[in-house]
Short mmCIF file of C-alpha atoms in Angstrom, two decimals:
data_model
loop_
_atom_site.label_atom_id
_atom_site.label_comp_id
_atom_site.label_asym_id
_atom_site.label_seq_id
_atom_site.Cartn_x
_atom_site.Cartn_y
_atom_site.Cartn_z
CA MET A 24 84.20 109.70 93.52
CA SER A 25 85.16 107.56 96.54
CA ALA A 26 87.79 104.89 96.06
CA LEU A 27 85.97 102.74 98.94
CA GLN A 28 82.39 101.82 99.89
CA HIS A 29 82.61 103.32 103.28
CA ALA A 30 80.67 101.82 106.20
CA GLY A 31 79.94 102.59 109.67
CA PRO A 32 81.25 105.75 111.29
CA VAL A 33 83.22 107.73 109.03
CA ASP A 34 86.34 109.96 110.28
CA VAL A 35 87.71 112.46 107.87
CA PHE A 36 91.18 113.91 108.93
CA LYS A 37 92.46 117.03 107.33
CA ALA A 38 95.38 118.93 108.75
CA ARG A 39 94.76 122.42 110.16
CA SER A 40 98.05 123.61 108.66
CA ASN A 41 96.91 122.62 105.25
CA LYS A 42 93.59 124.31 105.70
CA ALA A 43 95.58 127.22 106.54
CA LEU A 44 97.76 127.37 103.58
CA ALA A 45 94.43 127.03 101.36
CA ILE A 46 93.00 130.03 103.01
CA VAL A 47 96.16 132.06 102.46
CA LEU A 48 96.29 131.21 98.78
CA TRP A 49 92.73 132.16 98.60
CA ALA A 50 93.17 135.29 100.18
CA LEU A 51 96.18 136.26 97.94
CA ALA A 52 94.10 135.27 94.95
CA VAL A 53 91.11 137.56 96.16
CA PHE A 54 93.49 140.39 96.92
CA GLY A 55 94.96 140.11 93.51
CA ALA A 56 91.87 140.20 91.85
CA VAL A 57 90.61 143.15 93.85
CA VAL A 58 93.74 145.01 92.94
CA THR A 59 93.44 144.23 89.18
CA VAL A 60 90.09 145.43 88.92
CA ALA A 61 90.89 148.65 90.94
CA GLN A 62 93.70 149.41 88.48
CA SER A 63 92.16 148.29 85.24
CA GLY A 64 88.70 147.72 85.68
CA LEU A 65 86.51 144.61 85.13
CA VAL A 66 88.47 144.27 81.86
CA GLY A 67 91.45 143.37 83.72
CA LEU A 68 89.86 140.06 84.62
CA ARG A 69 90.82 138.78 81.41
CA PHE A 70 94.30 138.36 82.86
CA ALA A 71 93.21 136.63 85.94
CA ALA A 72 94.26 133.19 85.03
CA PRO A 73 97.32 133.06 87.37
CA LEU A 74 94.86 134.19 90.25
CA ALA A 75 92.54 131.25 89.33
CA LEU A 76 95.28 128.74 89.06
CA MET A 77 96.49 129.86 92.66
CA ALA A 78 93.15 129.58 94.19
CA PHE A 79 92.60 126.33 92.56
CA ALA A 80 95.91 124.99 93.91
CA GLY A 81 94.96 126.16 97.25
CA TRP A 82 91.71 123.81 97.16
CA ALA A 83 93.52 120.76 95.11
CA LEU A 84 96.84 120.87 97.19
CA PHE A 85 95.67 121.78 100.64
CA TRP A 86 92.19 121.88 101.17
CA ARG A 87 90.91 118.63 99.37
CA PRO A 88 93.47 116.07 100.56
CA ALA A 89 92.34 114.04 103.41
CA VAL A 90 92.65 110.56 105.07
CA VAL A 91 89.22 108.91 105.42
CA VAL A 92 88.83 106.14 108.08
CA SER A 93 85.78 103.85 108.28
CA ASP A 94 84.73 100.29 109.04
CA ALA A 95 85.60 99.47 105.37
CA GLY A 96 89.31 100.62 105.66
CA VAL A 97 91.41 103.82 104.94
CA GLU A 98 91.26 106.05 101.98
CA LEU A 99 93.73 108.42 101.04
CA VAL A 100 92.59 111.73 99.19
CA ASN A 101 95.48 113.07 97.33
CA PRO A 102 95.80 115.72 95.04
CA LEU A 103 95.61 113.57 91.78
CA ARG A 104 94.43 110.08 92.93
CA ARG A 105 92.38 108.28 95.73
CA ILE A 106 93.78 105.24 97.29
CA GLY A 107 91.35 102.69 99.37
CA VAL A 108 93.00 100.34 101.53
CA PRO A 109 90.76 97.86 102.98
CA TRP A 110 91.55 96.76 106.63
CA GLU A 111 92.46 93.14 105.34
CA ALA A 112 94.97 94.46 102.77
CA LEU A 113 96.77 96.65 105.36
CA ALA A 114 100.00 95.15 106.69
CA TYR A 115 101.67 98.10 108.74
CA VAL A 116 101.30 101.81 109.26
CA ASP A 117 104.72 104.19 108.79
CA THR A 118 105.06 107.70 109.50
CA LYS A 119 108.80 108.26 108.67
CA PHE A 120 108.15 110.92 105.94
CA ALA A 121 104.29 111.04 106.00
CA LEU A 122 101.42 108.65 107.22
CA THR A 123 102.35 105.69 104.89
CA LEU A 124 100.12 102.47 104.62
CA GLY A 125 101.95 99.37 103.80
CA THR A 126 100.27 96.61 101.72
CA GLU A 127 101.30 93.62 99.44
CA SER A 128 100.69 95.93 96.57
CA GLY A 129 103.12 98.64 97.71
CA LYS A 130 103.11 101.59 99.91
CA PHE A 131 100.87 104.55 99.83
CA SER A 132 101.68 107.75 101.43
CA ALA A 133 98.95 110.50 102.51
CA TRP A 134 99.48 113.79 101.45
CA ALA A 135 97.12 115.22 103.93
CA ALA A 136 99.58 113.78 106.86
CA PRO A 137 103.24 114.65 106.57
CA ALA A 138 105.71 113.80 109.34
CA PRO A 139 106.85 116.76 111.27
CA GLY A 140 110.37 118.57 110.88
CA VAL A 141 112.92 118.71 113.59
CA LEU A 142 111.02 121.62 115.46
CA GLY A 143 107.76 119.76 115.56
CA ALA A 144 109.56 116.53 117.18
CA ARG A 145 111.25 118.88 119.92
CA HIS A 146 108.00 119.63 121.46
CA ALA A 147 107.22 116.23 122.68
CA ARG A 148 106.48 115.57 126.09
CA PRO A 149 106.45 112.50 128.40
CA GLU A 150 102.61 112.12 128.57
CA ASN A 151 102.59 112.17 124.61
CA LEU A 152 104.37 108.93 124.59
CA LYS A 153 101.87 107.12 126.58
CA GLY A 154 98.56 105.26 125.72
CA LEU A 155 99.26 104.81 122.04
CA PRO A 156 98.23 101.56 120.04
CA ALA A 157 100.79 99.00 120.43
CA SER A 158 101.88 99.24 116.91
CA ALA A 159 103.03 102.74 117.34
CA TYR A 160 106.13 101.63 119.58
CA GLY A 161 109.24 100.26 118.28
CA PRO A 162 112.15 98.58 120.36
CA SER A 163 112.35 99.58 123.91
CA GLN A 164 108.77 101.30 123.74
CA SER A 165 110.39 103.97 121.56
CA VAL A 166 108.13 106.14 119.45
CA ARG A 167 108.97 107.63 116.09
CA PRO A 168 108.73 111.75 115.85
CA GLY A 169 105.81 111.11 113.22
CA ASP A 170 103.87 109.06 115.59
CA LEU A 171 103.69 111.54 118.47
CA PRO A 172 100.11 112.49 118.77
CA GLN A 173 100.57 116.15 118.59
CA THR A 174 101.98 116.05 115.05
CA VAL A 175 100.08 115.79 111.89
CA SER A 176 101.25 112.38 110.65
CA GLY A 177 100.77 111.16 114.53
CA GLN A 178 97.11 112.42 114.46
CA ALA A 179 96.18 110.58 111.40
CA ALA A 180 98.14 107.50 112.29
CA LEU A 181 96.35 107.37 115.63
CA LEU A 182 93.18 107.45 113.98
CA VAL A 183 94.12 104.80 111.60
CA ARG A 184 95.50 102.35 114.16
CA ARG A 185 92.67 102.60 116.62
CA ARG A 186 90.00 101.92 114.14
CA TRP A 187 92.28 98.92 112.65
CA ALA A 188 92.50 97.53 116.50
CA GLU A 189 88.82 97.71 116.75
CA GLN A 190 88.25 95.91 113.45
CA VAL A 191 90.66 93.10 114.64
CA GLU A 192 89.17 92.86 118.14
CA ARG A 193 85.64 92.46 116.62
CA GLY A 194 86.91 89.74 114.29
CA SER A 195 86.10 91.75 111.29
CA VAL A 196 89.71 91.50 109.76
CA THR A 197 90.80 88.07 108.70
CA GLY A 198 94.67 87.54 108.94
CA GLY A 199 96.48 86.11 106.06
CA ARG A 200 94.53 87.63 103.42
CA ALA A 201 96.62 90.74 102.76
CA GLY A 202 97.81 89.50 99.31
CA GLU A 203 94.12 88.52 98.31
CA THR A 204 92.57 91.87 99.14
CA PRO A 205 93.17 94.46 96.34
CA VAL A 206 94.07 98.13 96.98
CA LEU A 207 91.51 100.27 95.10
CA ARG A 208 92.86 103.27 93.07
CA GLY A 209 91.44 105.87 91.13
CA ALA A 210 92.90 109.10 89.49
CA ALA A 211 91.22 112.72 89.68
CA TRP A 212 91.14 113.33 85.96
CA GLY A 213 88.84 116.20 86.44
CA ILE A 214 91.46 118.11 88.52
CA LEU A 215 94.17 117.07 86.22
CA ALA A 216 92.50 118.62 83.37
CA ALA A 217 91.83 121.63 85.14
CA THR A 218 95.05 121.96 86.28
CA LEU A 219 96.57 121.69 82.70
CA VAL A 220 93.97 124.23 81.28
CA LEU A 221 94.52 126.76 84.19
CA ALA A 222 98.48 126.18 83.71
CA ALA A 223 98.10 127.03 79.95
CA ALA A 224 96.13 129.97 80.54
CA THR A 225 98.62 131.36 82.67
CA VAL A 226 101.38 130.76 80.44
CA VAL A 227 99.65 132.54 77.75
CA THR A 228 98.72 135.35 79.98
CA LEU A 229 102.26 135.81 81.40
CA THR A 230 103.72 135.83 78.03
CA ALA A 231 101.13 137.92 75.90
#
């Protein structure tokens, strides 16, 4: 269930690297299941809890997380919770460790948009530093590695900042109301419950 009532065009950002990790985990789970059946027959699937946990983790940790941007605001879909930040509640966008939305209620990071490592920042080119939203620049027009548009956090931050600037230009965002506009939060209880069940089944399987 969405934390925000999205309006207008909706952009959903998911990192390709996260999707690739999910596919790798799914492939390993399928391979493990095939090997188990080949060695023990279908009866061997009763010991498949670890494989099911691996596949589920691929979806919950890497495929599901996203940054959803619309005219209503930004929604962070993290593994165990959703955070909806209306534009009027947003104070700043940071990318030091991951895409982070700063509000009067606190800071909220996006699991789907981690900042780059040292190697990721080294690939920056002069053209990557041009044409970014004004809020992406620091002192002397400096740009933080996490804001570079070729990085995961930079792509997500660019998406957020551009839509935020559009809303300000349209007059859809009223200044001075950051403290009055609540940040919406919801827990993914179903995912937590499924994780606990699969983890318990895995422990039983490995210790039986």
